[in-house]
Short mmCIF file of C-alpha atoms in Angstrom, two decimals:
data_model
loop_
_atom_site.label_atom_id
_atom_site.label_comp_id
_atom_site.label_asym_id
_atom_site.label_seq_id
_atom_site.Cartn_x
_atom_site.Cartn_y
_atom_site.Cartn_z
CA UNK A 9 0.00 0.00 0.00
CA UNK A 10 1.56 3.03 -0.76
CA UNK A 11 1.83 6.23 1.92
CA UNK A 12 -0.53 8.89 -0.07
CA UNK A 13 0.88 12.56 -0.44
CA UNK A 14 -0.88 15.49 0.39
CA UNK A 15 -0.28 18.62 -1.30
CA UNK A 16 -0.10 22.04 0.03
CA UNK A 17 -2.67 24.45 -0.60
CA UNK A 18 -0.09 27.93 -0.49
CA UNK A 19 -2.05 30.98 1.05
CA UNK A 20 -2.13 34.37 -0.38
CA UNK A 21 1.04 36.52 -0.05
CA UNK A 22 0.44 38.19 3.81
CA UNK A 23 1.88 41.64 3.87
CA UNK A 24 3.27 42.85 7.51
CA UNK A 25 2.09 46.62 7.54
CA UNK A 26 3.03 47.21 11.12
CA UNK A 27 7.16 46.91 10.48
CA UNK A 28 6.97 48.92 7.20
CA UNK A 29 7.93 52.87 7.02
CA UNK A 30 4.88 54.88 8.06
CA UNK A 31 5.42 57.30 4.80
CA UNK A 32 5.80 53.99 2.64
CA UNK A 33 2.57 51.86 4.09
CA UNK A 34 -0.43 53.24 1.54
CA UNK A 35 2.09 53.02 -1.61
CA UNK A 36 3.44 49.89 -0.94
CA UNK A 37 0.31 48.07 -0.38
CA UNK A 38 -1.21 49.78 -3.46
CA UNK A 39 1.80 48.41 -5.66
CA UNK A 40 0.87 45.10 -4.16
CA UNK A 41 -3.23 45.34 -4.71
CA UNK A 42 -2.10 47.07 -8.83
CA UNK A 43 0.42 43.81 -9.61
CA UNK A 44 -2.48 41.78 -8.57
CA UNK A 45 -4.31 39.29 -11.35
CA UNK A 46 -8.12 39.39 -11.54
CA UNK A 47 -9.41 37.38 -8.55
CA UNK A 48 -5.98 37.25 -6.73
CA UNK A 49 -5.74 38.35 -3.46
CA UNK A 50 -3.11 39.51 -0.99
CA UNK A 51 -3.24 39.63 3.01
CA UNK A 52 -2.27 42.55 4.91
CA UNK A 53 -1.53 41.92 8.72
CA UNK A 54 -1.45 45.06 10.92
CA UNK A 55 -1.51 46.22 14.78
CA UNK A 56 -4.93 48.59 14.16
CA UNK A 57 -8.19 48.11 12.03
CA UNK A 58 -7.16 49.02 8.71
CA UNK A 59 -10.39 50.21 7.79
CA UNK A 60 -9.23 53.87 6.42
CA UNK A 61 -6.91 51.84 3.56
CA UNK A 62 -10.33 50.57 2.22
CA UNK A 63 -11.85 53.77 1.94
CA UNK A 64 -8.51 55.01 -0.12
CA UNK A 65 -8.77 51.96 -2.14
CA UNK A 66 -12.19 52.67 -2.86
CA UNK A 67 -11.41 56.60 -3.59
CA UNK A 68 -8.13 55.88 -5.96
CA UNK A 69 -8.74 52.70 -7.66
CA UNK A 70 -12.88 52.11 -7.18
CA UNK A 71 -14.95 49.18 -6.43
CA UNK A 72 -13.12 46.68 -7.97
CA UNK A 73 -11.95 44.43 -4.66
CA UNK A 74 -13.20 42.41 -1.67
CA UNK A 75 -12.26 43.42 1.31
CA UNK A 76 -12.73 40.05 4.08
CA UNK A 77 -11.61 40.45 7.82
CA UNK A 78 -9.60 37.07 8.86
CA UNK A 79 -8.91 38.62 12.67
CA UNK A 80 -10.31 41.59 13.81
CA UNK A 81 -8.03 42.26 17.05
CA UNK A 82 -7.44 42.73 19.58
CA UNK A 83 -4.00 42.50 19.35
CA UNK A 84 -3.59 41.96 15.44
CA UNK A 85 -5.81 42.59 12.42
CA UNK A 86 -5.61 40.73 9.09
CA UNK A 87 -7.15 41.22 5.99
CA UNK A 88 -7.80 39.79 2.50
CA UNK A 89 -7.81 42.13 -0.18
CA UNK A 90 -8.79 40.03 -2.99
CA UNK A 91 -8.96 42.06 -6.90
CA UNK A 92 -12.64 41.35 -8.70
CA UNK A 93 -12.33 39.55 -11.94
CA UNK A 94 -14.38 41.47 -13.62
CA UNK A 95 -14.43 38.91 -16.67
CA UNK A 96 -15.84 36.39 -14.23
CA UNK A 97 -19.59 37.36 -15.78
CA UNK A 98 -22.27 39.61 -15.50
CA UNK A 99 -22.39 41.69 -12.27
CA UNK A 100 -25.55 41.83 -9.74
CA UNK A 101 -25.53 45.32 -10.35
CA UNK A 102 -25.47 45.06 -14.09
CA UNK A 103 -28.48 42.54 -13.75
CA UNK A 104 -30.26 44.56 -11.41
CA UNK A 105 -29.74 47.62 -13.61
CA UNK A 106 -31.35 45.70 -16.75
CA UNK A 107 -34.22 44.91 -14.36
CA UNK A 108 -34.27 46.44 -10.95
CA UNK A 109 -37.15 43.54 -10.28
CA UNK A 110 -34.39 41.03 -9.34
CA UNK A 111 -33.37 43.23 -6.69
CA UNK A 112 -35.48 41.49 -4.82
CA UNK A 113 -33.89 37.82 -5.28
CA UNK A 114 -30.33 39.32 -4.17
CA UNK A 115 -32.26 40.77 -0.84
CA UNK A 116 -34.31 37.55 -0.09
CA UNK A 117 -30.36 36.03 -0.30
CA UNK A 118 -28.24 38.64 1.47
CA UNK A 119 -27.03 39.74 -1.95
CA UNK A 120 -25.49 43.42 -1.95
CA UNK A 121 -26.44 44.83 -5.78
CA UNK A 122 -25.71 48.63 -4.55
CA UNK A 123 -22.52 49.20 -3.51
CA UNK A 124 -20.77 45.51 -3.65
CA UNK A 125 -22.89 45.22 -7.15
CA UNK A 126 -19.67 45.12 -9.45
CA UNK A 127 -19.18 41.87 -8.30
CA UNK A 128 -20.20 38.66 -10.61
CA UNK A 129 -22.89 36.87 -9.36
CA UNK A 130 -20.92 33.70 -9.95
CA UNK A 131 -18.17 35.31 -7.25
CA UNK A 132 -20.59 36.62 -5.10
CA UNK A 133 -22.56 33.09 -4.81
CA UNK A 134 -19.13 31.70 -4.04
CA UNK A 135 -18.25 34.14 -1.65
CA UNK A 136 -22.01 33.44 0.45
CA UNK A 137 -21.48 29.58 -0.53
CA UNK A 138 -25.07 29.80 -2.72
CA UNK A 139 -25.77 27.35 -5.64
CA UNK A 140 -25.48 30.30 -8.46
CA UNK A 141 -28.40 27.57 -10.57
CA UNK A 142 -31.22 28.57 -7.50
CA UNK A 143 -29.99 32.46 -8.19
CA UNK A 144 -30.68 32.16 -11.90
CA UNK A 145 -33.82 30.05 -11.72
CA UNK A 146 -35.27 32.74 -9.38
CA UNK A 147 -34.11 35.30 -11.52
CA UNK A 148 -35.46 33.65 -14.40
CA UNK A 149 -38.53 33.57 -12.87
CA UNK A 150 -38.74 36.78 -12.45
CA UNK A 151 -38.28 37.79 -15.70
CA UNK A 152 -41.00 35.49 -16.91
CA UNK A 153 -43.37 36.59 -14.28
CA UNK A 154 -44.77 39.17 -16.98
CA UNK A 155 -44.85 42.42 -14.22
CA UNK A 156 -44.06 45.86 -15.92
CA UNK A 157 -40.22 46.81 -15.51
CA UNK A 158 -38.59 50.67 -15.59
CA UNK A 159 -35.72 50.39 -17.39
CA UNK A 160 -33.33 52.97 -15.84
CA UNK A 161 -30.55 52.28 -18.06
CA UNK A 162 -32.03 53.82 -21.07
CA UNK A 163 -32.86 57.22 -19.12
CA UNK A 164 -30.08 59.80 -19.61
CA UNK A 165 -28.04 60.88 -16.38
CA UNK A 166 -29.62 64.49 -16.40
CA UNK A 167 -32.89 62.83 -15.91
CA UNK A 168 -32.15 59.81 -14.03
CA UNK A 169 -30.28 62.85 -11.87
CA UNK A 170 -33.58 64.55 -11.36
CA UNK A 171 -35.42 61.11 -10.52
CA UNK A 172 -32.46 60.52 -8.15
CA UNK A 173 -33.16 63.74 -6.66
CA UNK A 174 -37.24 64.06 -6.31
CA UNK A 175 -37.64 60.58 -5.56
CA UNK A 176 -34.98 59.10 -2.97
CA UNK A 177 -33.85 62.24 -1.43
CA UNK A 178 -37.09 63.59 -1.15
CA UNK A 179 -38.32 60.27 0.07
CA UNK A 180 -35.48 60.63 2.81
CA UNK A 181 -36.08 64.19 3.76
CA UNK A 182 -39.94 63.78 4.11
CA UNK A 183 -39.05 60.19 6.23
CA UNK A 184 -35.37 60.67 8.60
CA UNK A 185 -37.20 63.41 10.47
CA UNK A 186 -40.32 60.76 11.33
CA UNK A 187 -38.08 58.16 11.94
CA UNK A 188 -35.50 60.60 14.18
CA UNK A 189 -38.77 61.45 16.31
CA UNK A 190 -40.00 58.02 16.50
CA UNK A 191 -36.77 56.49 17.64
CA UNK A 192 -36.57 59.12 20.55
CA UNK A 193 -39.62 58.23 21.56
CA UNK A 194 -39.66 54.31 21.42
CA UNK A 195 -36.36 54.60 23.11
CA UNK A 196 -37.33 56.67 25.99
CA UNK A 197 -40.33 54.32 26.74
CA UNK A 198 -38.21 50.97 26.20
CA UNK A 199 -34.80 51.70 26.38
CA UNK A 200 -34.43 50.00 30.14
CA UNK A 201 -35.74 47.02 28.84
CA UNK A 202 -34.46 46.70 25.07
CA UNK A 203 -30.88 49.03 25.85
CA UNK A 204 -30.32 48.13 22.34
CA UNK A 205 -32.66 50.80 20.93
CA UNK A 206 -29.78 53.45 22.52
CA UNK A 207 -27.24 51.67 20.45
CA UNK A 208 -29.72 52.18 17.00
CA UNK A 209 -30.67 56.07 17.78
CA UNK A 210 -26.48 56.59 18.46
CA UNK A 211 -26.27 54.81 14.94
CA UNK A 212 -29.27 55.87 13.41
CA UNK A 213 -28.23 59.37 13.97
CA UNK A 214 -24.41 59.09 12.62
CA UNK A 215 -26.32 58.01 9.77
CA UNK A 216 -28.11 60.88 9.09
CA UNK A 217 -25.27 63.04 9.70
CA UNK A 218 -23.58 61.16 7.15
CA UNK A 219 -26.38 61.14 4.40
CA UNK A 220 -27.57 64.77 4.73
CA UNK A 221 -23.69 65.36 3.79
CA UNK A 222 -24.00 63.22 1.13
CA UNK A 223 -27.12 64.81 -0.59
CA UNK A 224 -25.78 67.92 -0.31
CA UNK A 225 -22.79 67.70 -2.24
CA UNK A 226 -24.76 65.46 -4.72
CA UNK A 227 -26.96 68.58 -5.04
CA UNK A 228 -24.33 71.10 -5.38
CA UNK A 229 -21.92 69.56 -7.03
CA UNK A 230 -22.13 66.27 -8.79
CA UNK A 231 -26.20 66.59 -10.36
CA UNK A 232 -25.12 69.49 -11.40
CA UNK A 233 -22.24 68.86 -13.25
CA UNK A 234 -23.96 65.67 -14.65
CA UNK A 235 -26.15 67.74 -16.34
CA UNK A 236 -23.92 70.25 -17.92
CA UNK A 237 -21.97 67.28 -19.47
CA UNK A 238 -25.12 66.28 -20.83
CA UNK A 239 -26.20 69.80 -22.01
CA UNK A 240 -22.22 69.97 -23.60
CA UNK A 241 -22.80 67.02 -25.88
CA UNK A 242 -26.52 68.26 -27.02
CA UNK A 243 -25.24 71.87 -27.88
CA UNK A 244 -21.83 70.81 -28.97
CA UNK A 245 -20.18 73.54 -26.99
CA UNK A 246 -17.32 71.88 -24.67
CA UNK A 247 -15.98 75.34 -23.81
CA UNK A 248 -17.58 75.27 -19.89
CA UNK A 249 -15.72 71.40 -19.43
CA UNK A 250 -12.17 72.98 -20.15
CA UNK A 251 -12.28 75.06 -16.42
CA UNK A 252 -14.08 72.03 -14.48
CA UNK A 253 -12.56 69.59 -12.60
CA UNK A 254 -12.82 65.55 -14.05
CA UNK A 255 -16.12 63.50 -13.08
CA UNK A 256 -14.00 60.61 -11.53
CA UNK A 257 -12.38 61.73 -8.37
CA UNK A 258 -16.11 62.84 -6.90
CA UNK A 259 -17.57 60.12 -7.84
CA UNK A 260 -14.72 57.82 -6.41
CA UNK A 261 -16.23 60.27 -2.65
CA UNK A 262 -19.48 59.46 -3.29
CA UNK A 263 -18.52 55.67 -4.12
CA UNK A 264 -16.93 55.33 -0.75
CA UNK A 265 -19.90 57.59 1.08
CA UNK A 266 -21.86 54.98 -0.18
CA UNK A 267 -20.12 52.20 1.60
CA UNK A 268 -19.65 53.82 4.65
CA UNK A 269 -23.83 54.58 4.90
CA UNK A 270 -24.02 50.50 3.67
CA UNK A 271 -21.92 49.79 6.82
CA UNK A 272 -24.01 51.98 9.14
CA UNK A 273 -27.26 49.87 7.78
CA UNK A 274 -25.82 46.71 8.63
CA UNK A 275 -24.95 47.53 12.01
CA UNK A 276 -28.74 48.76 12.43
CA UNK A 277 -29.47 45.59 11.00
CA UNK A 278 -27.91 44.06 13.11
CA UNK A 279 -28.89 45.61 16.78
CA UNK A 280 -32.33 45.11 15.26
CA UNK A 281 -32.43 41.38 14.83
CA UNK A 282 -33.28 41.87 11.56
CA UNK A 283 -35.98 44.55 12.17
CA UNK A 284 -37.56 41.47 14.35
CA UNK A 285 -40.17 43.20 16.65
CA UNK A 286 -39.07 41.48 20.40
CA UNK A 287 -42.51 40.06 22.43
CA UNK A 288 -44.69 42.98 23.44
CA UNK A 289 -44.02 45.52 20.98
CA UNK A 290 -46.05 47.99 20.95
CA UNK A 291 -47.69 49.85 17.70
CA UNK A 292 -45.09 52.66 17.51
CA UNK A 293 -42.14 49.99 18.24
CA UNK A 294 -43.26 48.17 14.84
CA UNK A 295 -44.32 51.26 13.43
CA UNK A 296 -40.52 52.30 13.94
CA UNK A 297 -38.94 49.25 12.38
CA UNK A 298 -41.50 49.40 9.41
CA UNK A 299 -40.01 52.79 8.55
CA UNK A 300 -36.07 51.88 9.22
CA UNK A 301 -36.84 49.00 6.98
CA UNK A 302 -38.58 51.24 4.19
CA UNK A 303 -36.03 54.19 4.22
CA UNK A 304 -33.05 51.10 4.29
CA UNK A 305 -34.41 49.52 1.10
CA UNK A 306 -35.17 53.23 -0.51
CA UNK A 307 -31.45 53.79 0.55
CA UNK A 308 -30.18 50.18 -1.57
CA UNK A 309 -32.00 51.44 -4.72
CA UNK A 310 -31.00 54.48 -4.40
CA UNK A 311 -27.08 54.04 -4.08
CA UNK A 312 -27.98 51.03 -6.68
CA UNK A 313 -29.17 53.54 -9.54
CA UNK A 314 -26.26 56.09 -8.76
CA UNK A 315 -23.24 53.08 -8.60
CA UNK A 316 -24.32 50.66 -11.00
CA UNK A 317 -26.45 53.14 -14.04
CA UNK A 318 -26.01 57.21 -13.38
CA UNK A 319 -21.78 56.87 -12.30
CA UNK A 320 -20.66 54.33 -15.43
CA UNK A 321 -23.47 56.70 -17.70
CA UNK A 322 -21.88 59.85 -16.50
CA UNK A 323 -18.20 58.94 -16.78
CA UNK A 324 -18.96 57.39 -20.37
CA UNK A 325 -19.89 60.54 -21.50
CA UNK A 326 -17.32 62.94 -20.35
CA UNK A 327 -14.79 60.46 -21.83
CA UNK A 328 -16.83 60.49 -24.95
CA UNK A 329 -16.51 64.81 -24.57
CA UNK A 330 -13.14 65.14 -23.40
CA UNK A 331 -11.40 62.68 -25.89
#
């Protein structure tokens, strides 16, 4: 009988941040993460969360990586930083974008098609260890189901701007208020009981903060601009685009804003069970949840249409401008 072999599986490369020169850190990991293959992946290992790296990775080189804690402290943090093949197949956000319908299969499976939707279904499946066959029969379903579909990817990014605008930021002006109120409220009444709910309105709040500074530089600055590239190519005069700043650095900001909100609705997610009302709830308590569960959906459509449809759109066309 002979003695069988086993063969080593060899782990990603694992980067020691820690004992690197503190001027030298960012630029040597992003030489690492730019010499990476499509779907190769490189560890970092570090004495401190990270987390700001990923928010420069998403700013200077987009959404085009998975980011997977393998030890988050206390002593020691490591990370996988793994670059998306992006010829791995179509994206959840590209099929949501075709038909924003099968949304609703990637939420029934914990699928993120807003901001982690430039990832192919086939990687994401793997990543959440789903058969991708029960993802496309539900998604074929869908599409055979017959119901009336928008589709936003035909809409120009002035308009799909102004959509953006009156419908999800109005919808969250008219609803964060209600919710801000309610929250106070069911917190005061069952806070000594559910001391979670203190957690949600401290979260709940740095959420706000950080969406009402979102909207507002979407309003000022990006919509705007949006549309002037799209009043530049129907008039033909490109004179205004030579003084104006390039479309991909703010949208890079508003890329990572986007994550950071998605982060702040998992953790509400979380402390909420799932929005699952505890025993005894009263009206306003479910009332409550109802709402954070509306405005959190609202919020994944929103960042969904922006990432995945008005961003590519809008940077399409000022390449197409600028030459």
């Amino acid at each position: 009988m002979s003695d069988t072999c086993t063969i080593p599986v060899s782990e990603p490369f694992t980067l020691h941040v820690s004992v690197i020169e503190p001027r030298l850190k960012h630029p040597t990991i992003f030489r690492y993460f730019d010499e990476l293959a499509p779907g190769a992946s490189f560890r970092i290992r570090n004495d401190h969360d990270p987390k700001p790296l990923y928010y420069q990775l998403i700013a200077e080189r987009g959404n085009i990586f998975s980011w997977n804690y393998l030890q988050q402290g206390p002593a020691e943090w490591i990370v996988e930083i793994r670059k998306l093949d992006t010829d791995a197949g179509e994206t959840v956000g590209a099929i949501a974008a075709r038909d924003l319908r099968k949304a609703e299969v990637f939420r029934k499976y914990g699928i993120d098609f807003c901001c982690g939707g430039k990832k192919s279904l086939k990687q994401t499946c793997a990543e959440k260890g789903i058969d991708p066959a029960t993802i496309e029969a539900e998604l074929t379903a869908v599409e055979r189901s017959g119901a009336p579909v928008e589709n936003f990817d035909r809409w120009d990014p002035a308009f799909l701007s102004d959509y953006i605008y009156n419908k999800h930021h109005g919808y969250y002006y008219d609803e964060a208020p209600v919710i801000s109120d309610l929250l106070d409220k069911v917190a005061d009444h069952h806070g000594a009981t559910h001391p979670e709910l203190f957690q949600v309105r401290e979260v709940f709040t740095v959420l706000l903060r950080e969406l009402s500074g979102h909207f507002a530089k979407e309003e000022k600055v990006l919509f705007p601009f949006i549309k002037a590239l799209v009043q530049a190519k129907q008039s033909g005069d490109l004179t205004a685009l030579r003084s104006t700043f390039a479309l991909k650095e703010p949208v890079q900001m508003m890329e990572a804003d986007h994550e950071a909100a998605g982060e702040l609705l998992e953790k509400l997610r979380v402390l909420t069970n799932n929005y699952h009302l505890p025993e005894g709830a009263c009206n306003s308590y479910s009332l409550l949840y109802g709402k954070m569960e509306n405005l959190e959906s609202d919020l994944h459509q929103h960042i969904h249409l922006e990432n995945n449809i008005l961003f590519p759109k809008a940077l399409e066309l000022e390449r197409g401008l600028r030459g």
